[in-house]
PDB file of C-alpha atoms in Angstrom:
ATOM      1  CA  UNK A 336      39.022 114.941-191.168  1.00  0.00           C
ATOM      2  CA  UNK A 337      36.002 112.936-192.288  1.00  0.00           C
ATOM      3  CA  UNK A 338      32.797 114.967-192.328  1.00  0.00           C
ATOM      4  CA  UNK A 339      29.244 113.952-193.177  1.00  0.00           C
ATOM      5  CA  UNK A 340      26.411 116.362-193.955  1.00  0.00           C
ATOM      6  CA  UNK A 341      22.762 115.415-194.343  1.00  0.00           C
ATOM      7  CA  UNK A 342      20.439 117.354-196.640  1.00  0.00           C
ATOM      8  CA  UNK A 343      16.902 117.122-197.919  1.00  0.00           C
ATOM      9  CA  UNK A 344      13.351 118.397-197.414  1.00  0.00           C
ATOM     10  CA  UNK A 345      12.409 119.160-193.835  1.00  0.00           C
ATOM     11  CA  UNK A 346       8.715 118.489-194.469  1.00  0.00           C
ATOM     12  CA  UNK A 347       7.168 115.494-196.210  1.00  0.00           C
ATOM     13  CA  UNK A 348       3.485 114.718-196.669  1.00  0.00           C
ATOM     14  CA  UNK A 349       1.986 111.445-195.384  1.00  0.00           C
ATOM     15  CA  UNK A 350       2.108 108.574-197.885  1.00  0.00           C
ATOM     16  CA  UNK A 351       4.892 110.262-199.872  1.00  0.00           C
ATOM     17  CA  UNK A 352       8.566 109.279-200.089  1.00  0.00           C
ATOM     18  CA  UNK A 353      11.207 110.801-197.822  1.00  0.00           C
ATOM     19  CA  UNK A 354      14.490 111.422-199.646  1.00  0.00           C
ATOM     20  CA  UNK A 355      17.752 112.458-197.968  1.00  0.00           C
ATOM     21  CA  UNK A 356      21.351 112.719-199.113  1.00  0.00           C
ATOM     22  CA  UNK A 357      24.555 112.498-197.111  1.00  0.00           C
ATOM     23  CA  UNK A 358      27.567 114.298-198.589  1.00  0.00           C
ATOM     24  CA  UNK A 359      30.911 112.912-197.456  1.00  0.00           C
ATOM     25  CA  UNK A 360      34.095 114.976-197.350  1.00  0.00           C
ATOM     26  CA  UNK A 361      37.590 114.057-196.241  1.00  0.00           C
ATOM     27  CA  UNK A 362      37.245 110.471-197.451  1.00  0.00           C
ATOM     28  CA  UNK A 363      36.395 108.791-200.741  1.00  0.00           C
ATOM     29  CA  UNK A 364      33.338 106.539-200.457  1.00  0.00           C
ATOM     30  CA  UNK A 365      34.740 104.293-203.172  1.00  0.00           C
ATOM     31  CA  UNK A 366      37.736 103.482-200.948  1.00  0.00           C
ATOM     32  CA  UNK A 367      35.614 101.335-198.651  1.00  0.00           C
ATOM     33  CA  UNK A 368      33.595 101.377-195.431  1.00  0.00           C
ATOM     34  CA  UNK A 369      29.878 100.963-194.932  1.00  0.00           C
ATOM     35  CA  UNK A 370      27.658 104.048-194.917  1.00  0.00           C
ATOM     36  CA  UNK A 371      24.653 104.142-192.631  1.00  0.00           C
ATOM     37  CA  UNK A 372      21.423 105.931-191.870  1.00  0.00           C
ATOM     38  CA  UNK A 373      20.170 106.185-188.285  1.00  0.00           C
ATOM     39  CA  UNK A 374      17.194 108.138-186.972  1.00  0.00           C
ATOM     40  CA  UNK A 375      15.846 109.515-183.695  1.00  0.00           C
ATOM     41  CA  UNK A 376      12.119 110.241-183.319  1.00  0.00           C
ATOM     42  CA  UNK A 377      11.306 113.123-180.974  1.00  0.00           C
ATOM     43  CA  UNK A 378      11.765 112.085-177.359  1.00  0.00           C
ATOM     44  CA  UNK A 379      12.926 108.594-178.301  1.00  0.00           C
ATOM     45  CA  UNK A 380      16.165 106.708-178.780  1.00  0.00           C
ATOM     46  CA  UNK A 381      18.223 106.021-181.874  1.00  0.00           C
ATOM     47  CA  UNK A 382      17.077 103.512-184.495  1.00  0.00           C
ATOM     48  CA  UNK A 383      19.382 101.951-187.079  1.00  0.00           C
ATOM     49  CA  UNK A 384      17.807 102.151-190.549  1.00  0.00           C
ATOM     50  CA  UNK A 385      20.406 100.438-192.715  1.00  0.00           C
ATOM     51  CA  UNK A 386      23.883 100.330-194.280  1.00  0.00           C
ATOM     52  CA  UNK A 387      25.206 100.451-197.826  1.00  0.00           C
ATOM     53  CA  UNK A 388      28.662  99.336-198.960  1.00  0.00           C
ATOM     54  CA  UNK A 389      30.547 101.342-201.556  1.00  0.00           C
ATOM     55  CA  UNK A 390      29.965  98.482-203.975  1.00  0.00           C
ATOM     56  CA  UNK A 391      26.218  98.782-203.488  1.00  0.00           C
ATOM     57  CA  UNK A 392      25.353  95.893-201.171  1.00  0.00           C
ATOM     58  CA  UNK A 393      22.790  96.849-198.556  1.00  0.00           C
ATOM     59  CA  UNK A 394      21.494  95.741-195.167  1.00  0.00           C
ATOM     60  CA  UNK A 395      18.261  97.054-193.672  1.00  0.00           C
ATOM     61  CA  UNK A 396      16.420  97.087-190.372  1.00  0.00           C
ATOM     62  CA  UNK A 397      13.841  94.278-190.731  1.00  0.00           C
ATOM     63  CA  UNK A 398      11.097  96.560-189.412  1.00  0.00           C
ATOM     64  CA  UNK A 399      11.700  99.097-192.207  1.00  0.00           C
ATOM     65  CA  UNK A 400      13.004  96.850-194.967  1.00  0.00           C
ATOM     66  CA  UNK A 401       9.868  96.951-197.117  1.00  0.00           C
ATOM     67  CA  UNK A 402       9.982 100.759-197.339  1.00  0.00           C
ATOM     68  CA  UNK A 403      13.708 101.583-197.375  1.00  0.00           C
ATOM     69  CA  UNK A 404      16.239 102.010-200.148  1.00  0.00           C
ATOM     70  CA  UNK A 405      19.799 103.141-199.468  1.00  0.00           C
ATOM     71  CA  UNK A 406      22.085 103.792-202.403  1.00  0.00           C
ATOM     72  CA  UNK A 407      25.554 105.187-203.017  1.00  0.00           C
ATOM     73  CA  UNK A 408      26.808 107.607-205.702  1.00  0.00           C
ATOM     74  CA  UNK A 409      30.579 107.361-205.764  1.00  0.00           C
ATOM     75  CA  UNK A 410      30.864 109.999-208.504  1.00  0.00           C
ATOM     76  CA  UNK A 411      29.388 112.592-206.144  1.00  0.00           C
ATOM     77  CA  UNK A 412      30.884 111.013-202.993  1.00  0.00           C
ATOM     78  CA  UNK A 413      27.483 110.798-201.377  1.00  0.00           C
ATOM     79  CA  UNK A 414      24.858 108.265-200.399  1.00  0.00           C
ATOM     80  CA  UNK A 415      21.104 108.504-200.135  1.00  0.00           C
ATOM     81  CA  UNK A 416      18.071 107.311-198.221  1.00  0.00           C
ATOM     82  CA  UNK A 417      14.583 106.820-199.578  1.00  0.00           C
ATOM     83  CA  UNK A 418      11.740 105.869-197.232  1.00  0.00           C
ATOM     84  CA  UNK A 419       8.392 105.321-198.884  1.00  0.00           C
ATOM     85  CA  UNK A 420       4.808 105.558-197.622  1.00  0.00           C
ATOM     86  CA  UNK A 421       5.773 107.737-194.676  1.00  0.00           C
ATOM     87  CA  UNK A 422       3.525 108.437-191.704  1.00  0.00           C
ATOM     88  CA  UNK A 423       3.811 110.698-188.683  1.00  0.00           C
ATOM     89  CA  UNK A 424       5.766 107.901-186.984  1.00  0.00           C
ATOM     90  CA  UNK A 425       8.608 108.565-189.423  1.00  0.00           C
ATOM     91  CA  UNK A 426       9.076 112.091-188.074  1.00  0.00           C
ATOM     92  CA  UNK A 427      12.613 112.109-186.728  1.00  0.00           C
ATOM     93  CA  UNK A 428      16.096 113.546-186.860  1.00  0.00           C
ATOM     94  CA  UNK A 429      17.908 111.518-189.496  1.00  0.00           C
ATOM     95  CA  UNK A 430      21.662 110.959-189.145  1.00  0.00           C
ATOM     96  CA  UNK A 431      24.156 109.547-191.596  1.00  0.00           C
ATOM     97  CA  UNK A 432      27.231 107.753-190.314  1.00  0.00           C
ATOM     98  CA  UNK A 433      30.261 105.687-191.347  1.00  0.00           C
ATOM     99  CA  UNK A 434      30.901 102.085-190.269  1.00  0.00           C
ATOM    100  CA  UNK A 435      34.300 100.431-190.707  1.00  0.00           C
ATOM    101  CA  UNK A 436      34.093  97.479-193.066  1.00  0.00           C
ATOM    102  CA  UNK A 437      35.258  94.817-190.635  1.00  0.00           C
ATOM    103  CA  UNK A 438      33.983  96.389-187.423  1.00  0.00           C
ATOM    104  CA  UNK A 439      30.619  96.927-185.815  1.00  0.00           C
ATOM    105  CA  UNK A 440      30.427 100.532-184.705  1.00  0.00           C
ATOM    106  CA  UNK A 441      29.868 103.944-186.256  1.00  0.00           C
ATOM    107  CA  UNK A 442      32.942 106.145-186.097  1.00  0.00           C
ATOM    108  CA  UNK A 443      31.824 109.351-187.834  1.00  0.00           C
ATOM    109  CA  UNK A 444      28.375 110.914-187.820  1.00  0.00           C
ATOM    110  CA  UNK A 445      26.640 113.907-189.333  1.00  0.00           C
ATOM    111  CA  UNK A 446      24.812 116.443-187.204  1.00  0.00           C
ATOM    112  CA  UNK A 447      21.437 115.201-188.361  1.00  0.00           C
ATOM    113  CA  UNK A 448      18.490 116.742-190.150  1.00  0.00           C
ATOM    114  CA  UNK A 449      14.933 116.957-188.867  1.00  0.00           C
ATOM    115  CA  UNK A 450      12.254 115.571-191.142  1.00  0.00           C
ATOM    116  CA  UNK A 451       8.641 116.172-190.198  1.00  0.00           C
ATOM    117  CA  UNK A 452       5.835 114.168-191.769  1.00  0.00           C
ATOM    118  CA  UNK A 453       2.715 116.289-191.888  1.00  0.00           C
ATOM    119  CA  UNK A 454       0.074 117.423-194.332  1.00  0.00           C
TER     120      UNK A 454
ATOM    121  CA  UNK B 587      14.493  93.691-182.840  1.00  0.00           C
ATOM    122  CA  UNK B 588      13.638  95.544-179.647  1.00  0.00           C
ATOM    123  CA  UNK B 589      15.566  98.550-178.410  1.00  0.00           C
ATOM    124  CA  UNK B 590      18.141  97.885-175.731  1.00  0.00           C
ATOM    125  CA  UNK B 591      17.013  99.082-172.309  1.00  0.00           C
ATOM    126  CA  UNK B 592      18.865 101.946-170.632  1.00  0.00           C
ATOM    127  CA  UNK B 593      17.926 103.994-167.566  1.00  0.00           C
ATOM    128  CA  UNK B 594      16.324 107.274-168.596  1.00  0.00           C
ATOM    129  CA  UNK B 595      18.680 109.298-166.460  1.00  0.00           C
ATOM    130  CA  UNK B 596      21.757 108.986-164.268  1.00  0.00           C
ATOM    131  CA  UNK B 597      23.310 111.784-162.257  1.00  0.00           C
ATOM    132  CA  UNK B 598      26.418 112.382-160.211  1.00  0.00           C
ATOM    133  CA  UNK B 599      28.514 115.107-158.659  1.00  0.00           C
ATOM    134  CA  UNK B 600      31.779 116.301-160.188  1.00  0.00           C
ATOM    135  CA  UNK B 601      34.561 113.854-159.461  1.00  0.00           C
ATOM    136  CA  UNK B 602      32.236 110.941-158.793  1.00  0.00           C
ATOM    137  CA  UNK B 603      31.865 107.794-160.902  1.00  0.00           C
ATOM    138  CA  UNK B 604      28.629 106.778-162.557  1.00  0.00           C
ATOM    139  CA  UNK B 605      27.586 103.717-164.507  1.00  0.00           C
ATOM    140  CA  UNK B 606      25.050 103.524-167.330  1.00  0.00           C
ATOM    141  CA  UNK B 607      23.597 100.097-168.023  1.00  0.00           C
ATOM    142  CA  UNK B 608      22.389  98.683-171.328  1.00  0.00           C
ATOM    143  CA  UNK B 609      20.299  95.513-171.204  1.00  0.00           C
ATOM    144  CA  UNK B 610      19.516  93.392-174.210  1.00  0.00           C
ATOM    145  CA  UNK B 611      19.131  89.711-174.958  1.00  0.00           C
ATOM    146  CA  UNK B 612      21.246  86.754-175.974  1.00  0.00           C
ATOM    147  CA  UNK B 613      20.494  87.717-179.583  1.00  0.00           C
ATOM    148  CA  UNK B 614      22.323  90.999-179.318  1.00  0.00           C
ATOM    149  CA  UNK B 615      24.320  92.192-176.284  1.00  0.00           C
ATOM    150  CA  UNK B 616      24.775  88.717-174.826  1.00  0.00           C
ATOM    151  CA  UNK B 617      25.607  87.059-178.107  1.00  0.00           C
ATOM    152  CA  UNK B 618      28.384  89.251-179.459  1.00  0.00           C
ATOM    153  CA  UNK B 619      31.401  91.258-178.335  1.00  0.00           C
ATOM    154  CA  UNK B 620      30.269  94.229-180.410  1.00  0.00           C
ATOM    155  CA  UNK B 621      28.757  96.798-178.069  1.00  0.00           C
ATOM    156  CA  UNK B 622      29.527 100.455-178.679  1.00  0.00           C
ATOM    157  CA  UNK B 623      28.658 103.633-176.784  1.00  0.00           C
ATOM    158  CA  UNK B 624      27.961 107.121-178.131  1.00  0.00           C
ATOM    159  CA  UNK B 625      27.918 110.522-176.459  1.00  0.00           C
ATOM    160  CA  UNK B 626      25.420 112.971-177.878  1.00  0.00           C
ATOM    161  CA  UNK B 627      25.211 116.642-177.116  1.00  0.00           C
ATOM    162  CA  UNK B 628      21.935 117.945-178.636  1.00  0.00           C
ATOM    163  CA  UNK B 629      22.473 119.618-181.969  1.00  0.00           C
ATOM    164  CA  UNK B 630      25.864 118.006-182.473  1.00  0.00           C
ATOM    165  CA  UNK B 631      27.003 114.824-184.150  1.00  0.00           C
ATOM    166  CA  UNK B 632      27.050 111.790-181.856  1.00  0.00           C
ATOM    167  CA  UNK B 633      30.561 110.784-180.795  1.00  0.00           C
ATOM    168  CA  UNK B 634      31.917 107.236-180.490  1.00  0.00           C
ATOM    169  CA  UNK B 635      33.201 106.684-176.941  1.00  0.00           C
ATOM    170  CA  UNK B 636      33.596 102.886-176.621  1.00  0.00           C
ATOM    171  CA  UNK B 637      33.588 100.063-179.168  1.00  0.00           C
ATOM    172  CA  UNK B 638      33.894  96.281-178.993  1.00  0.00           C
ATOM    173  CA  UNK B 639      32.613  96.466-175.370  1.00  0.00           C
ATOM    174  CA  UNK B 640      35.823  97.789-173.823  1.00  0.00           C
ATOM    175  CA  UNK B 641      37.934  99.609-176.427  1.00  0.00           C
ATOM    176  CA  UNK B 642      38.410 103.379-176.506  1.00  0.00           C
ATOM    177  CA  UNK B 643      38.997 105.258-179.767  1.00  0.00           C
ATOM    178  CA  UNK B 644      42.027 107.477-179.963  1.00  0.00           C
ATOM    179  CA  UNK B 645      41.341 110.807-178.285  1.00  0.00           C
ATOM    180  CA  UNK B 646      38.643 109.599-175.905  1.00  0.00           C
ATOM    181  CA  UNK B 647      39.449 110.192-172.252  1.00  0.00           C
ATOM    182  CA  UNK B 648      40.441 107.153-170.197  1.00  0.00           C
ATOM    183  CA  UNK B 649      37.769 108.247-167.711  1.00  0.00           C
ATOM    184  CA  UNK B 650      35.364 106.349-169.964  1.00  0.00           C
ATOM    185  CA  UNK B 651      35.350 102.571-169.747  1.00  0.00           C
ATOM    186  CA  UNK B 652      33.079  99.759-170.868  1.00  0.00           C
ATOM    187  CA  UNK B 653      32.256  96.263-169.700  1.00  0.00           C
ATOM    188  CA  UNK B 654      29.738  93.481-170.244  1.00  0.00           C
ATOM    189  CA  UNK B 655      28.229  90.704-168.194  1.00  0.00           C
ATOM    190  CA  UNK B 656      25.721  88.386-169.788  1.00  0.00           C
ATOM    191  CA  UNK B 657      23.043  90.389-171.567  1.00  0.00           C
ATOM    192  CA  UNK B 658      23.973  93.695-169.908  1.00  0.00           C
ATOM    193  CA  UNK B 659      26.686  96.097-171.004  1.00  0.00           C
ATOM    194  CA  UNK B 660      27.832  99.054-168.943  1.00  0.00           C
ATOM    195  CA  UNK B 661      29.526 102.383-169.494  1.00  0.00           C
ATOM    196  CA  UNK B 662      31.384 103.865-166.530  1.00  0.00           C
ATOM    197  CA  UNK B 663      32.442 107.475-166.367  1.00  0.00           C
ATOM    198  CA  UNK B 664      34.944 108.132-163.615  1.00  0.00           C
ATOM    199  CA  UNK B 665      35.981 111.562-162.339  1.00  0.00           C
ATOM    200  CA  UNK B 666      32.742 113.031-163.673  1.00  0.00           C
ATOM    201  CA  UNK B 667      33.154 116.455-165.291  1.00  0.00           C
ATOM    202  CA  UNK B 668      30.664 119.109-166.371  1.00  0.00           C
ATOM    203  CA  UNK B 669      31.499 118.435-170.022  1.00  0.00           C
ATOM    204  CA  UNK B 670      30.318 114.828-169.612  1.00  0.00           C
ATOM    205  CA  UNK B 671      26.729 116.017-169.310  1.00  0.00           C
ATOM    206  CA  UNK B 672      25.050 114.606-172.399  1.00  0.00           C
ATOM    207  CA  UNK B 673      22.873 111.802-173.696  1.00  0.00           C
ATOM    208  CA  UNK B 674      24.522 108.391-173.998  1.00  0.00           C
ATOM    209  CA  UNK B 675      23.412 105.567-176.267  1.00  0.00           C
ATOM    210  CA  UNK B 676      24.571 101.980-176.448  1.00  0.00           C
ATOM    211  CA  UNK B 677      24.469  99.963-179.644  1.00  0.00           C
ATOM    212  CA  UNK B 678      24.897  96.249-180.249  1.00  0.00           C
ATOM    213  CA  UNK B 679      25.376  94.050-183.268  1.00  0.00           C
ATOM    214  CA  UNK B 680      22.244  91.894-183.534  1.00  0.00           C
ATOM    215  CA  UNK B 681      23.237  89.338-186.136  1.00  0.00           C
ATOM    216  CA  UNK B 682      22.622  89.178-189.891  1.00  0.00           C
ATOM    217  CA  UNK B 683      24.404  92.498-190.381  1.00  0.00           C
ATOM    218  CA  UNK B 684      21.862  94.409-188.296  1.00  0.00           C
ATOM    219  CA  UNK B 685      22.228  96.706-185.304  1.00  0.00           C
ATOM    220  CA  UNK B 686      20.083  97.785-182.395  1.00  0.00           C
ATOM    221  CA  UNK B 687      20.465 100.913-180.260  1.00  0.00           C
ATOM    222  CA  UNK B 688      19.545 101.603-176.677  1.00  0.00           C
ATOM    223  CA  UNK B 689      16.774 103.844-175.424  1.00  0.00           C
ATOM    224  CA  UNK B 690      19.278 106.454-174.299  1.00  0.00           C
ATOM    225  CA  UNK B 691      20.389 107.839-170.925  1.00  0.00           C
ATOM    226  CA  UNK B 692      20.634 111.477-169.940  1.00  0.00           C
ATOM    227  CA  UNK B 693      23.693 111.984-167.749  1.00  0.00           C
ATOM    228  CA  UNK B 694      23.453 114.997-165.473  1.00  0.00           C
ATOM    229  CA  UNK B 695      26.350 116.492-163.547  1.00  0.00           C
ATOM    230  CA  UNK B 696      24.954 117.954-160.341  1.00  0.00           C
TER     231      UNK B 696
END
């Protein structure tokens, strides 16, 4: 059974960089698939942040592209999100998910982790 | 990219059928056959319920079905059950390897 688990600081100061990691179990990242980050601000809907392929190619939401970096570490079977210059608007529950290589949906998700941006 | 528009809430009695709509544009919902739906119980991982507009993953009840007409996709839940009470989100491919989600709908079983 594929499982994804997000981890990282729950509190980040404004203007700093948010860093999260998604540990994958039950499947080897290097075997394929795209790996995604998605977030949900309080009281709002989901927002796709971006995808990374096991080979390292990335695709980002145009509205976040200038601040986002998603990378993969196949040796640790995990992938990461970095979001720079955060503001209160970046406060959200952040989810990691898996996307089949040749399909356009997300078949496995983590439970999410709340990140609050506040001084 | 603008979020797809969903009704904030939909309710129904046990056994009834309800439909959740998801309205986008010709650049997302209307332009591709790649709409998916997710069920989300707060505190849990979202669950894929429908993909490619009408397809159900293995293990998902056949009470859930999807359709699309023009720029609007729909999720229908028939034979509504208490366990169906959750938030539902649609998602569409939006071109150039990007995706857009809906605003979310709270389904309440009366």
